[in-house]
Structures are given as structure tokens and as C-alpha cells.
Amino acid sequence: MTGTHSIITPAIMYWGTPVALITTSNEDGTANIGPISSVWWLGHRCLLGLASGSQTTFNLFRTKHCVINLPSADMAHYINPIAKTTGTPTVPPGKQDRGYTHCKDKFAASGLTQHASDLVQPPRISECPVQMEAELTNSMDLMQDVPDRKGLLVAIEVKILRTHVRNDLRMEGYANRIDPDRWSPLIMSFQEFYGLAPSKVAESRLGTIDEEKYRAFTRSDVVKQGGDMDTFVTMETDICPDGDTRTEKEMVVKLIVAQFTAVVAFCNWQSLRNERLDTIEPVLFFLSPLIVVAQTALGVAIINLSFIFDLAQSPKSFHFHLETYARRWNTLFGKKSSPPWRTPTGSLDARKSRFGNAWIRLGRVIAIFATLFQFVATIFLYWRRKDLHGWESLTVVDHGTLELAVGGATVSILSLALLLKLPGSGQMPDTLYIPEFKPDPAVIFCRGDSRRCPSWYQILYASDIGSATSASTWLICVLSSTYKGESIPFNFLSELYEAIYTEFARVFSLQISMPVFYLCVAVFFAAFFIIPNMYNGPGFKSLHTLWTIIPALLVVIAVVITFFCMFMLMIMPAVLVLIPSLISGPGSILTMKGYETRALFSQPPFTPVLNETDCLLLWKDSVAEYLWSLV
């Protein structure tokens, strides 16, 4: 072409697009930042252009979540420190050629600050004026017509779940509009940073169209989406679509029915095992329905591990160990011997004939299958709701009924095993319960024996009051309970151990993942205990002078101090979790239930609906209606 234009083949075509900082979650739970400029939007869908081998792409495909953070024009100094870095531990050859290096903590390198997201795991970036939480919906490999380059680049479609903007960017008088005169994005044009002009270059005819008219492209008449109607202030009108929704009465009735059915199933199981009902055990199950699952799993682990240990250590015959294994199995799952029944004349007699017992057993089996159907249906509806509308559609009632359903289903299956006299559900041997750290008393404890918690009424436990087994019973009750579907103790441990790893990685510039880090810690502890036991040399006896003893002594002291500090650092999170429950188990579990009750009445339908995300909490499943009608 002649005149004003000529032919050019640029290596890149960055004609000018906004810079976006994509935050994702690494496998070890840490956050990664991926600076990109291949990003654009249609409606509430965003298209990301990424290299298929980048850490951001790996994380996004694995977790399905990300946050798109848009920096302003004055934030280039945050981006340059991480511009030529990659979160991939092994830098790809192409990036090595361009001078890239691996960076584990890009937040520390850039000076940016993490801020927890509402709906996704990856954090938002506090300094960015615009932050969009997003979910992966689709992807496509680019250059499919070029076999040797196919899949090197990938186009990813994400759905915007929730948008956060700095308040000074809002257009006055509108709830959901951005003032373009106040928003100054950072633009990349051919690898250089630019900003927008301070004012409009011309008036736009498209600017006369009401932006709400474009919402037809984002709002579905079939699928409710939580993030596309978030508002800045409480809306006075009902923003939920018309239709049948869950009411306060229905939610309360659902919870009461689930609690009643689960407790009845537990009491029936206790009765089948000839356990007393006038104990604290039904109350423990009511407070934490998953306690049966936790203690049974612990009991099975103790039985199998002790069996393997006895086989390896004890010289007794295999048949003896097998008998011990079977006896412990019956102790965990079997039933106690029935006390003799006295007739009105004072003589001992059988309670029922064999024919009468058969009818009673048949009736119990039918009743157990009926309750088991309700529990399975509740679990199915919980996961159906989560799959259809996500975690944000689940209320405290939904999480609570799932707990009750899982616990109720467990005791129902164990009850069926007793009624059908399955192997391992035979007669429990008469054993004196002596609280000791030995397999047999531990199995009786995991059975949920009524003798394990004699001092349940004491709020505080110490060496001179209460009992150790009572404190342990409340401890397992606390550890097996959940809050909004999540375990508070284990979440607390996860966060603390993740923080320990992050601090070590930052201080010592470690380039390893969190599992590898804790594997190294385990190797260190193992070496500390094993090496001294294996060493048979003369030790300090071979050192004859003070100048040789002092360095060796200093090395030993340094190793011991290092071990002590590492041990305390690793054990303290567990101690912080265990101490409140051991000191006051009832106080801990009741505090958790108090928070749960407050959260229950802080959600719709018990509170007004503020945005369309809250509408998901009220969505009524037609399948649930049908299954509940069968119940």
C-alpha cells in the first residue's frame, strides 16, 4: 500500500487494553497474582487471554475461581516488581528467554495487600479500585488451525459473581453506575503503561442509552445468578423474582423434624445396644450429630492399628490376635447383654417369645428404613442445592439438617447391622471400664459407652474435679461439630499452619510448597529422635580438651534449642484448639451453638432480602417439596 499506510507484521498486537491483576489460589493455599492485559467484557462475562502453561491458568482450571482486580493509572509501581515473574516453580523456557524468574509470594514482592473475598477463595487486592470475583464457565484453545502452536494460548470465559468498587467511582444518583470521568484505568499499549485522557474527547451518542437496558444480556429467566444484582444500599422493593420461596415457618419446621428424627434414630440405636438412655449421650448427639461418625472412625482406626502393632511386636499366635481383633470389633459395634427380667412373682423370665421378637425386629427394620430414606433424601437435596446454585444458596438450616442427616444415617446403618446380626455386630463382652491409654478402654470410649462421661455436669475440668474421660468426651463433641457447614477448630488449625509456612517461606526465601515444607519438618523431628538412638560412639568421652568440648557442646545446645522452638511452634496451634474444649467442653459447644443460632436468624427469610444473592437462600426446590411430601 502506498501513501498514508504500509504493511507491517508486529510480533504483538497490544493496541491498548486495561491492565488486570488476576488473583488465584495455589495448591498450598497461598495466593498468586497474574498481571495480564488481554481482558475484555461482554455483559457480565469476561474473556481472559492467558498462556496455557502459566500458574494463573493452572490455578483457574483447578479451582474454577479467580478475582479480576483493575489497577488505576497511578499503580504502575506495584506491577513492575512482578511484571517479569512467574508463580510456576519451574520457569518455562520461553519465559526464561524473556528474563522471567520464579516468585512465590507476589504480594510481598509487589507491596500489595490481600483482602478476603466474599464468594471465592482467591483474595482481592485492597489497593485496586475495582475488584471482580469470578467463576470459570468455559474455555477454548486458540490457534487450533496451527498444529504445533495449538493450545499454547487459551481464551477463558468467566462469570462475574460480585463486583466491588471504590465508593468515589460511583456515579451520583445511581445505584449501579460507574462515573467514567472518575475512573482512570491503567492501560497497556505495546508493553508500555498509559492512562486515559483526563476528560472526554467527544460526546457519545451511545452514552444516551440507559445502561440498565443492557441487563437483558446478563439476567436469565431460567437460572438465578447471585452476583449480577448486588446493590450499594438496601433496596426497599422486593428484588427477588416472583415465585414460591421458603418461609420462616418452613425452615423452622424442617429443622425441628430433622432434629427429632435424628435423635429418635440415635435413641433407637442406643436401645438396640442395651445402652442406657438416661445419660448425656443423647444430648451430645443432639449438639453434634457427627460425633458418632468421628468416634466410630477413631475406634476403627484404633482397632486396626493396634492389631497391626500387636502382630509386629507380640510373640503370641496369629489366632490369639485374631480373637482379640474380633472381640474389640464386637466391643465397638455390638450390644451389651440384656439384664434379666423379673415377672410379677419375682422369678426370672424371658421378655418376649421368639415369634414376638421377630415381629418387633421386623417393625424396627421398617422404621429404620423409613428414617434412612429421609436422611438420604436430605443429603441428596443438600448437594443438589449446592450444585445448582453454589455454596451461597445454603442457609444455616441447610447445614444443620445435613449434619443431622449424616449422623442419623450413620446410626441407622449401625442399627440395621445389629438387627440383621451382621459380622462384627454380635455380643459385646462384659468388660470393666478403666480409663487408661490402652486399646481396649479406648475402644469402649469410642463406642460411646455411657460410663465414659460420669461428670458431664461440671462446666470446668481440672485435675482435682471432673474426670479426664469426661473432658475427652466433650472434646470430641466440640471437634466434630460444625458452624455454617465448616469445622471451626480445623479451619483455625489450617489457617495457623498456613501462616507458619508463609512466614517461613518469606523469611528464609523458601521456594517449596506447603506439603513439602511440613514433610521436611517431620523429617527433622524424626531425625532428632532417631539419630541419637542409633549413635553408639564414644560421644563427649573422646573430647579431651576444653577447646574441643565447647564447640561440640554449643552445637548440641543449638540443635536442642532449635528443636524446642520448632516443637513449640508446631504444637501451639493444636494446644490453642484443645485447651478451651478440655477446660470447658460444655461452654465451648454451647458458645458455638449460640453463634449458630444468631447466624440462623441473621439470614433470609428471617431478615429482609438485600440483594439477589440473598434470593438464592429462599429458592424452593420442587424436588424437595415432593420428597418431603413422601416423608
XYZ file of C-alpha atoms in Angstrom:
631
model
C 0.000 0.000 0.000
C 1.234 3.444 -0.838
C 0.517 6.828 0.635
C -0.607 7.004 4.249
C -0.500 3.250 5.073
C 2.084 0.492 4.787
C 2.195 -3.222 5.580
C 3.538 -4.298 8.999
C 3.639 -7.582 10.903
C 4.128 -6.719 14.612
C 5.134 -9.559 16.948
C 2.467 -8.431 19.415
C -0.808 -6.629 18.939
C -1.308 -4.785 22.208
C -3.262 -1.888 20.764
C -4.249 -0.660 24.192
C -6.263 -2.609 26.770
C -6.699 -2.276 30.544
C -4.231 -3.993 32.844
C -5.799 -6.619 35.113
C -4.255 -8.353 38.118
C -5.741 -11.862 38.289
C -5.537 -13.408 41.754
C -5.866 -17.183 42.074
C -5.175 -19.788 44.757
C -2.134 -22.063 44.575
C -2.296 -25.728 45.578
C -0.830 -24.944 49.001
C -3.469 -22.289 49.680
C -1.266 -19.268 49.006
C -2.332 -16.575 46.566
C -0.840 -15.834 43.159
C -1.065 -12.619 41.127
C -1.053 -12.781 37.339
C -0.708 -9.389 35.582
C -2.384 -9.506 32.150
C -3.761 -7.066 29.611
C -5.657 -9.488 27.349
C -9.009 -8.938 29.002
C -12.402 -7.662 27.872
C -16.058 -7.912 28.859
C -19.446 -8.705 27.319
C -22.307 -8.207 29.732
C -21.274 -9.855 32.990
C -18.953 -12.290 31.248
C -15.241 -11.621 30.976
C -12.804 -13.093 28.449
C -9.257 -13.685 29.650
C -6.380 -14.418 27.296
C -3.718 -16.497 29.039
C -0.784 -18.760 28.288
C -1.774 -22.358 28.918
C 1.375 -23.006 30.952
C 1.042 -20.093 33.363
C 0.381 -20.579 37.069
C -2.751 -18.434 36.802
C -4.164 -20.806 34.177
C -3.311 -23.891 36.250
C -4.950 -22.420 39.345
C -8.037 -21.213 37.495
C -8.685 -24.578 35.859
C -8.158 -26.362 39.186
C -10.256 -24.156 41.496
C -12.649 -22.574 38.948
C -12.352 -19.246 40.809
C -10.386 -16.022 40.439
C -10.593 -12.303 41.188
C -10.084 -9.730 38.421
C -8.512 -6.655 40.035
C -8.267 -3.486 37.932
C -5.487 -1.073 38.952
C -5.742 2.664 38.395
C -3.312 4.672 36.265
C -1.172 5.580 39.301
C -0.435 1.964 40.305
C 2.295 1.007 37.821
C 4.879 0.952 40.619
C 3.051 -2.019 42.161
C 3.117 -4.011 38.930
C 6.694 -3.547 37.716
C 8.253 -5.633 40.565
C 6.196 -8.667 39.494
C 5.959 -7.965 35.760
C 8.744 -10.395 34.802
C 7.995 -13.064 37.405
C 6.013 -16.284 37.324
C 4.325 -18.308 40.026
C 5.269 -21.544 38.259
C 8.052 -23.224 40.319
C 9.880 -24.281 37.139
C 10.157 -21.299 34.822
C 9.142 -22.336 31.270
C 11.898 -21.989 28.628
C 10.008 -19.257 26.776
C 9.764 -17.126 29.903
C 13.383 -17.845 30.802
C 14.357 -16.450 27.412
C 12.390 -13.278 28.210
C 14.118 -12.889 31.586
C 11.374 -14.190 33.880
C 12.152 -15.553 37.359
C 10.080 -17.525 39.846
C 8.349 -15.558 42.626
C 6.483 -17.450 45.327
C 4.900 -14.510 47.171
C 3.927 -11.829 44.672
C 2.009 -9.874 47.292
C 5.202 -9.384 49.273
C 7.206 -8.609 46.144
C 4.730 -6.020 44.868
C 3.727 -4.462 48.183
C 0.041 -5.137 47.508
C -2.371 -6.172 50.260
C -4.689 -9.170 50.366
C -8.354 -8.747 51.262
C -10.712 -11.690 51.757
C -13.281 -12.245 49.019
C -16.968 -12.846 49.675
C -17.797 -15.685 47.293
C -14.499 -17.160 46.093
C -11.291 -18.348 47.760
C -8.707 -16.148 45.976
C -8.229 -12.804 47.745
C -8.975 -9.374 46.377
C -6.284 -6.690 46.130
C -7.116 -3.841 48.507
C -5.269 -1.164 46.525
C -7.195 -1.815 43.292
C -10.272 0.443 42.879
C -12.208 -2.318 41.064
C -12.333 -5.958 42.173
C -14.488 -8.592 40.455
C -14.970 -12.050 41.953
C -15.402 -14.525 39.109
C -16.072 -18.176 38.315
C -14.831 -20.204 35.334
C -17.577 -21.204 32.880
C -15.839 -22.062 29.604
C -12.502 -22.156 27.792
C -11.136 -22.671 24.293
C -7.682 -23.390 22.926
C -6.519 -20.791 20.410
C -4.676 -21.391 17.118
C -6.396 -24.716 16.549
C -5.539 -24.435 12.848
C -1.802 -24.459 13.635
C -0.887 -27.948 14.945
C 2.454 -27.005 16.519
C 1.032 -23.944 18.282
C -2.426 -25.231 19.182
C -3.201 -24.765 22.866
C -0.258 -22.521 23.707
C -2.756 -19.730 24.310
C -6.205 -20.188 25.775
C -9.307 -17.994 25.914
C -11.160 -18.353 29.214
C -14.719 -17.212 29.893
C -15.523 -16.331 33.491
C -18.782 -15.229 35.085
C -18.642 -12.158 37.308
C -20.171 -13.147 40.647
C -19.698 -9.912 42.567
C -18.164 -6.522 41.802
C -16.531 -4.280 44.420
C -15.707 -0.667 43.552
C -14.195 2.193 45.497
C -17.007 4.499 46.566
C -15.574 7.580 44.857
C -16.014 5.887 41.454
C -19.805 5.688 41.750
C -21.970 7.976 39.678
C -24.061 10.167 41.927
C -27.767 9.433 41.825
C -27.353 5.874 40.530
C -27.016 2.649 42.491
C -25.232 0.625 39.820
C -23.289 3.010 37.567
C -19.614 3.933 37.351
C -18.691 7.554 36.638
C -16.286 7.331 33.656
C -14.857 10.756 34.492
C -13.674 9.382 37.842
C -12.363 6.023 36.631
C -8.848 6.130 35.216
C -7.672 2.588 34.399
C -4.079 1.630 33.771
C -3.699 0.892 30.052
C -1.036 -1.232 28.387
C -0.148 -0.390 24.813
C 2.695 -2.399 23.254
C 4.181 -3.247 26.683
C 4.147 0.352 27.917
C 1.889 1.856 30.604
C -0.505 4.671 29.754
C -3.536 6.355 31.258
C -6.707 7.811 29.801
C -7.150 11.460 28.920
C -8.498 13.480 31.874
C -11.759 14.238 30.051
C -13.959 13.071 27.187
C -12.617 13.632 23.697
C -16.176 13.929 22.350
C -19.762 13.306 23.326
C -21.016 9.780 22.590
C -24.476 9.011 21.213
C -24.319 5.595 22.934
C -23.969 7.462 26.217
C -27.621 8.487 25.953
C -28.790 4.859 26.353
C -29.830 3.803 29.847
C -27.272 1.223 30.995
C -29.984 -0.871 32.673
C -31.323 -1.740 29.217
C -28.232 -3.893 28.714
C -29.112 -6.050 31.724
C -31.248 -8.235 29.457
C -27.980 -9.813 28.300
C -26.983 -10.802 31.843
C -30.183 -11.711 33.695
C -31.628 -15.134 32.968
C -35.293 -16.045 33.210
C -34.325 -19.655 33.977
C -31.152 -19.636 36.101
C -30.859 -17.356 39.118
C -27.409 -15.809 39.421
C -26.295 -14.323 42.683
C -23.838 -11.679 41.652
C -25.486 -9.637 38.912
C -27.786 -7.543 41.109
C -25.628 -6.598 44.104
C -26.541 -3.125 45.305
C -24.780 -0.441 47.281
C -27.723 0.374 49.528
C -30.636 -1.646 50.800
C -33.392 -1.814 48.241
C -36.860 -1.117 49.575
C -38.677 -3.178 46.971
C -38.695 -6.951 46.607
C -35.877 -7.628 44.161
C -36.363 -11.400 44.148
C -38.175 -12.823 41.124
C -41.779 -13.741 41.631
C -42.408 -17.322 42.683
C -42.707 -19.644 45.635
C -39.967 -19.213 48.245
C -39.042 -20.789 51.555
C -40.664 -19.157 54.581
C -39.633 -18.840 58.221
C -42.183 -21.442 59.271
C -40.979 -23.968 56.710
C -37.357 -23.529 57.737
C -38.090 -23.951 61.437
C -40.314 -26.981 60.824
C -37.650 -28.540 58.605
C -35.016 -28.123 61.320
C -37.267 -29.450 64.095
C -38.318 -32.503 62.067
C -34.686 -33.249 61.199
C -33.619 -32.929 64.842
C -36.489 -35.070 66.111
C -35.925 -37.825 63.540
C -32.165 -37.938 64.126
C -32.471 -38.058 67.929
C -35.140 -40.790 67.702
C -32.848 -42.810 65.424
C -30.000 -42.358 67.915
C -32.129 -43.420 70.876
C -33.319 -46.479 68.941
C -29.688 -47.378 68.265
C -28.824 -46.979 71.948
C -31.776 -49.176 72.874
C -30.699 -51.887 70.431
C -27.237 -51.857 72.042
C -28.843 -52.093 75.512
C -27.237 -48.784 76.454
C -28.895 -46.506 78.985
C -30.826 -43.540 77.634
C -30.770 -41.505 80.858
C -27.210 -40.331 80.163
C -25.531 -37.392 78.461
C -25.038 -39.320 75.187
C -28.344 -38.270 73.503
C -27.564 -34.649 74.415
C -24.087 -34.942 72.897
C -25.600 -36.323 69.697
C -28.150 -33.504 69.627
C -25.389 -30.902 69.976
C -23.049 -32.579 67.491
C -24.648 -35.273 65.295
C -21.304 -36.007 63.641
C -19.872 -37.251 66.954
C -20.950 -40.808 66.107
C -19.125 -40.638 62.772
C -15.981 -39.218 64.387
C -15.784 -41.598 67.342
C -16.634 -44.660 65.234
C -13.930 -43.791 62.697
C -11.473 -43.268 65.561
C -12.445 -46.624 67.067
C -11.963 -48.455 63.765
C -8.536 -46.832 63.376
C -7.514 -47.857 66.914
C -8.655 -51.462 66.361
C -6.783 -51.883 63.092
C -3.611 -50.070 64.144
C -3.389 -51.986 67.432
C -3.936 -55.253 65.515
C -1.036 -54.447 63.183
C 1.146 -53.316 66.094
C 0.376 -56.475 68.108
C 1.202 -58.684 65.129
C 4.541 -56.950 64.732
C 5.505 -56.783 68.416
C 3.822 -59.650 70.274
C 5.124 -63.227 70.012
C 1.637 -64.677 70.564
C -0.093 -66.721 67.873
C -1.975 -65.192 64.962
C -5.175 -66.907 66.150
C -4.918 -65.113 69.504
C -4.517 -61.736 67.802
C -7.467 -62.525 65.532
C -9.647 -63.311 68.556
C -8.601 -60.022 70.166
C -9.414 -58.200 66.929
C -12.899 -59.768 66.775
C -13.529 -59.038 70.462
C -12.647 -55.359 70.034
C -14.812 -55.155 66.916
C -17.791 -56.508 68.880
C -16.972 -54.079 71.673
C -17.229 -51.167 69.253
C -20.320 -52.246 67.297
C -22.001 -54.957 69.365
C -24.677 -54.818 72.030
C -24.422 -55.337 75.744
C -26.007 -58.342 77.392
C -29.631 -57.776 78.378
C -30.378 -57.633 82.103
C -32.715 -60.404 83.348
C -36.404 -59.506 83.564
C -38.402 -60.358 86.641
C -42.030 -61.441 86.493
C -44.619 -60.034 88.927
C -43.949 -63.062 91.139
C -40.239 -62.231 91.299
C -38.929 -65.034 89.117
C -36.641 -64.510 86.143
C -38.157 -64.989 82.694
C -37.652 -64.108 79.048
C -39.260 -60.857 77.978
C -40.721 -61.990 74.669
C -41.196 -65.186 72.708
C -39.115 -65.794 69.603
C -42.174 -65.095 67.455
C -42.808 -61.820 69.271
C -39.167 -60.808 68.977
C -39.270 -61.459 65.230
C -42.253 -59.123 64.791
C -40.554 -56.451 66.874
C -37.378 -56.819 64.812
C -39.355 -56.543 61.562
C -41.117 -53.409 62.771
C -37.826 -51.831 63.756
C -36.259 -52.651 60.391
C -39.168 -50.989 58.563
C -38.947 -47.920 60.805
C -35.181 -47.690 60.304
C -35.537 -47.898 56.520
C -38.133 -45.110 56.660
C -35.850 -42.797 58.651
C -32.892 -43.787 56.485
C -34.863 -42.709 53.419
C -35.413 -39.287 54.978
C -31.727 -38.929 55.848
C -30.554 -39.943 52.366
C -33.109 -37.601 50.761
C -31.879 -34.713 52.931
C -28.258 -35.350 51.932
C -29.260 -35.576 48.254
C -31.208 -32.304 48.388
C -28.318 -30.525 50.114
C -25.858 -31.462 47.372
C -28.436 -30.798 44.666
C -28.947 -27.283 46.012
C -25.196 -26.692 46.244
C -24.581 -27.979 42.702
C -27.379 -25.861 41.220
C -26.770 -22.540 42.979
C -23.469 -22.804 44.825
C -22.371 -22.524 48.440
C -24.048 -19.130 48.915
C -27.509 -20.705 48.480
C -27.145 -22.779 51.668
C -28.520 -21.444 54.945
C -27.610 -22.397 58.494
C -30.696 -24.631 58.467
C -29.393 -26.468 55.390
C -26.012 -27.058 57.020
C -27.665 -28.150 60.271
C -30.023 -30.615 58.599
C -27.096 -32.096 56.659
C -25.248 -32.700 59.943
C -28.326 -34.342 61.418
C -28.886 -36.406 58.277
C -25.314 -37.713 58.175
C -25.360 -38.544 61.888
C -28.838 -40.075 61.644
C -27.913 -42.142 58.590
C -24.841 -43.454 60.408
C -26.762 -44.635 63.474
C -29.491 -46.081 61.231
C -26.949 -48.188 59.328
C -25.378 -49.319 62.606
C -28.859 -50.196 63.903
C -29.561 -52.298 60.806
C -26.270 -54.120 61.351
C -27.394 -55.014 64.878
C -30.880 -56.112 63.813
C -29.578 -58.200 60.915
C -26.790 -59.579 63.135
C -24.055 -58.792 60.649
C -20.471 -59.914 61.422
C -18.878 -57.648 63.998
C -22.240 -56.670 65.499
C -22.515 -59.505 67.957
C -22.453 -59.592 71.742
C -20.202 -57.094 73.470
C -18.051 -58.830 76.091
C -18.648 -57.737 79.667
C -15.638 -55.528 80.327
C -14.813 -53.316 83.270
C -14.192 -49.785 82.010
C -10.957 -48.407 83.459
C -9.911 -45.086 81.855
C -6.443 -45.838 80.504
C -4.471 -45.069 77.355
C -4.796 -48.640 76.123
C -6.651 -50.090 73.103
C -9.473 -51.831 74.996
C -10.583 -48.825 77.111
C -10.138 -46.585 74.054
C -12.488 -48.785 72.008
C -15.085 -48.662 74.799
C -14.729 -44.870 74.808
C -15.181 -44.695 71.025
C -18.248 -46.891 71.343
C -19.991 -44.051 73.130
C -20.376 -46.045 76.321
C -22.434 -44.276 78.975
C -19.650 -44.876 81.514
C -17.206 -42.596 79.719
C -18.712 -39.273 80.850
C -19.599 -39.534 84.552
C -19.007 -35.832 85.321
C -20.782 -34.276 82.351
C -22.470 -31.668 84.547
C -19.197 -29.987 85.556
C -18.510 -26.980 83.335
C -14.812 -26.688 84.221
C -12.418 -29.639 84.262
C -9.181 -29.786 86.224
C -7.033 -32.418 87.862
C -8.952 -32.395 91.131
C -12.501 -32.116 89.749
C -14.300 -33.882 86.962
C -12.665 -36.690 85.000
C -10.291 -36.972 82.087
C -12.692 -39.110 80.061
C -15.492 -36.591 80.594
C -13.259 -33.835 79.263
C -12.258 -36.040 76.322
C -15.919 -36.744 75.574
C -16.723 -33.041 75.373
C -13.559 -32.515 73.328
C -14.635 -34.966 70.628
C -18.085 -33.360 70.688
C -16.557 -29.936 70.002
C -14.139 -31.183 67.341
C -16.906 -32.995 65.438
C -19.277 -30.015 65.404
C -19.514 -27.506 62.561
C -20.505 -23.873 62.057
C -22.156 -22.977 58.742
C -21.009 -26.269 57.303
C -17.357 -25.821 58.276
C -15.277 -27.029 61.201
C -14.070 -24.090 63.288
C -11.215 -25.991 65.022
C -9.825 -27.480 61.807
C -10.219 -24.217 59.891
C -8.338 -22.483 62.702
C -5.552 -25.075 62.529
C -5.407 -24.801 58.752
C -5.042 -21.022 58.867
C -2.369 -21.094 61.578
C -0.243 -23.762 59.908
C -0.609 -21.968 56.586
C 0.545 -18.747 58.275
C 3.562 -20.555 59.766
C 4.524 -21.858 56.340
C 4.040 -18.444 54.717
C 6.235 -16.725 57.312
C 8.991 -19.324 56.969
C 8.846 -19.017 53.175
C 9.091 -15.224 53.422
C 11.886 -15.034 55.998
C 14.072 -17.794 54.549
C 13.049 -17.268 50.874
C 11.897 -20.876 50.586
C 10.810 -21.987 47.128
C 8.888 -25.095 48.202
C 5.219 -25.922 48.560
C 3.480 -26.214 51.924
C 3.237 -30.070 51.867
C 6.964 -30.313 51.149
C 7.694 -27.843 53.948
C 5.831 -29.879 56.560
C 7.362 -33.080 55.211
C 10.762 -31.516 55.891
C 9.604 -30.590 59.406
C 8.544 -34.202 60.010
C 11.918 -35.437 58.745
C 13.662 -33.008 61.122
C 11.723 -34.307 64.139
C 12.268 -37.922 63.091
C 16.000 -37.340 62.667
C 16.210 -35.656 66.083
C 14.779 -38.747 67.808
C 16.282 -41.480 65.621
C 19.906 -40.356 65.226
C 20.703 -40.228 68.998
C 19.262 -43.727 69.433
C 21.303 -45.083 66.528
C 24.579 -43.453 67.618
C 26.839 -45.813 69.582
C 30.090 -43.826 69.510
C 32.081 -42.513 72.497
C 30.349 -39.130 72.420
C 31.928 -36.453 74.614
C 34.317 -39.027 76.103
C 36.518 -38.707 73.019
C 36.900 -34.957 73.599
C 39.801 -34.372 75.962
C 40.328 -30.617 75.836
C 38.129 -27.670 76.657
C 38.577 -26.226 73.150
C 37.056 -29.349 71.611
C 34.279 -29.777 74.171
C 32.943 -26.203 73.927
C 32.201 -26.226 70.142
C 30.568 -29.638 70.375
C 28.516 -28.512 73.359
C 27.445 -25.343 71.524
C 26.313 -27.418 68.540
C 24.265 -29.696 70.798
C 22.714 -26.720 72.592
C 21.863 -25.057 69.260
C 20.217 -28.244 67.986
C 18.226 -28.676 71.211
C 17.084 -25.033 71.194
C 16.109 -25.306 67.524
C 14.172 -28.474 68.240
C 12.420 -26.909 71.224
C 11.416 -23.798 69.257
C 10.208 -25.847 66.297
C 8.320 -28.217 68.577
C 6.592 -25.382 70.418
C 5.790 -23.629 67.142
C 4.223 -26.769 65.694
C 2.371 -27.839 68.819
C 0.980 -24.456 69.868
C -1.836 -24.300 67.252
C -3.113 -27.688 68.419
C -2.827 -26.607 72.058
C -4.796 -23.427 71.341
C -7.553 -25.557 69.822
C -7.615 -28.206 72.552
C -7.331 -26.111 75.726
C -10.748 -24.360 75.572
C -12.529 -27.655 74.936
C -10.628 -29.533 77.650
C -11.148 -26.775 80.221
C -14.819 -26.245 79.455
C -16.258 -28.511 76.797
C -19.884 -27.582 77.545
C -19.012 -23.894 77.435
C -17.246 -24.285 74.079
C -20.012 -26.230 72.359
C -22.775 -24.007 73.742
C -20.872 -20.911 72.580
C -20.665 -22.366 69.082
C -24.375 -23.178 69.122
C -25.116 -19.639 70.279
C -23.237 -18.178 67.312
C -25.006 -20.637 65.025
C -28.421 -19.596 66.337
C -27.578 -15.926 65.848
C -26.428 -16.645 62.293
C -29.655 -18.548 61.652
C -31.815 -15.549 62.477
C -29.469 -13.185 60.610
C -30.250 -14.751 57.234
C -33.310 -14.616 54.982
C -36.140 -15.483 55.395
C -35.705 -14.224 58.989
C -34.207 -10.936 57.726
C -35.058 -8.739 54.719
C -33.582 -9.630 51.347
C -30.892 -7.079 50.434
C -29.735 -8.343 47.046
C -30.277 -11.102 44.560
C -27.653 -13.262 46.223
C -29.978 -13.497 49.221
C -32.709 -14.759 46.896
C -30.727 -17.965 46.473
C -31.264 -18.679 50.165
C -35.023 -18.581 49.605
C -35.126 -20.712 46.460
C -37.571 -23.587 46.927
C -36.672 -26.853 45.233
C -39.663 -28.645 43.705
C -37.871 -31.969 44.173
C -37.513 -31.176 47.870
C -41.227 -30.472 48.108
C -42.003 -33.863 46.580
C -39.588 -35.792 48.807
C -40.814 -34.022 51.940
C -44.380 -34.919 50.975
C -43.337 -38.579 50.964
C -41.912 -38.179 54.459
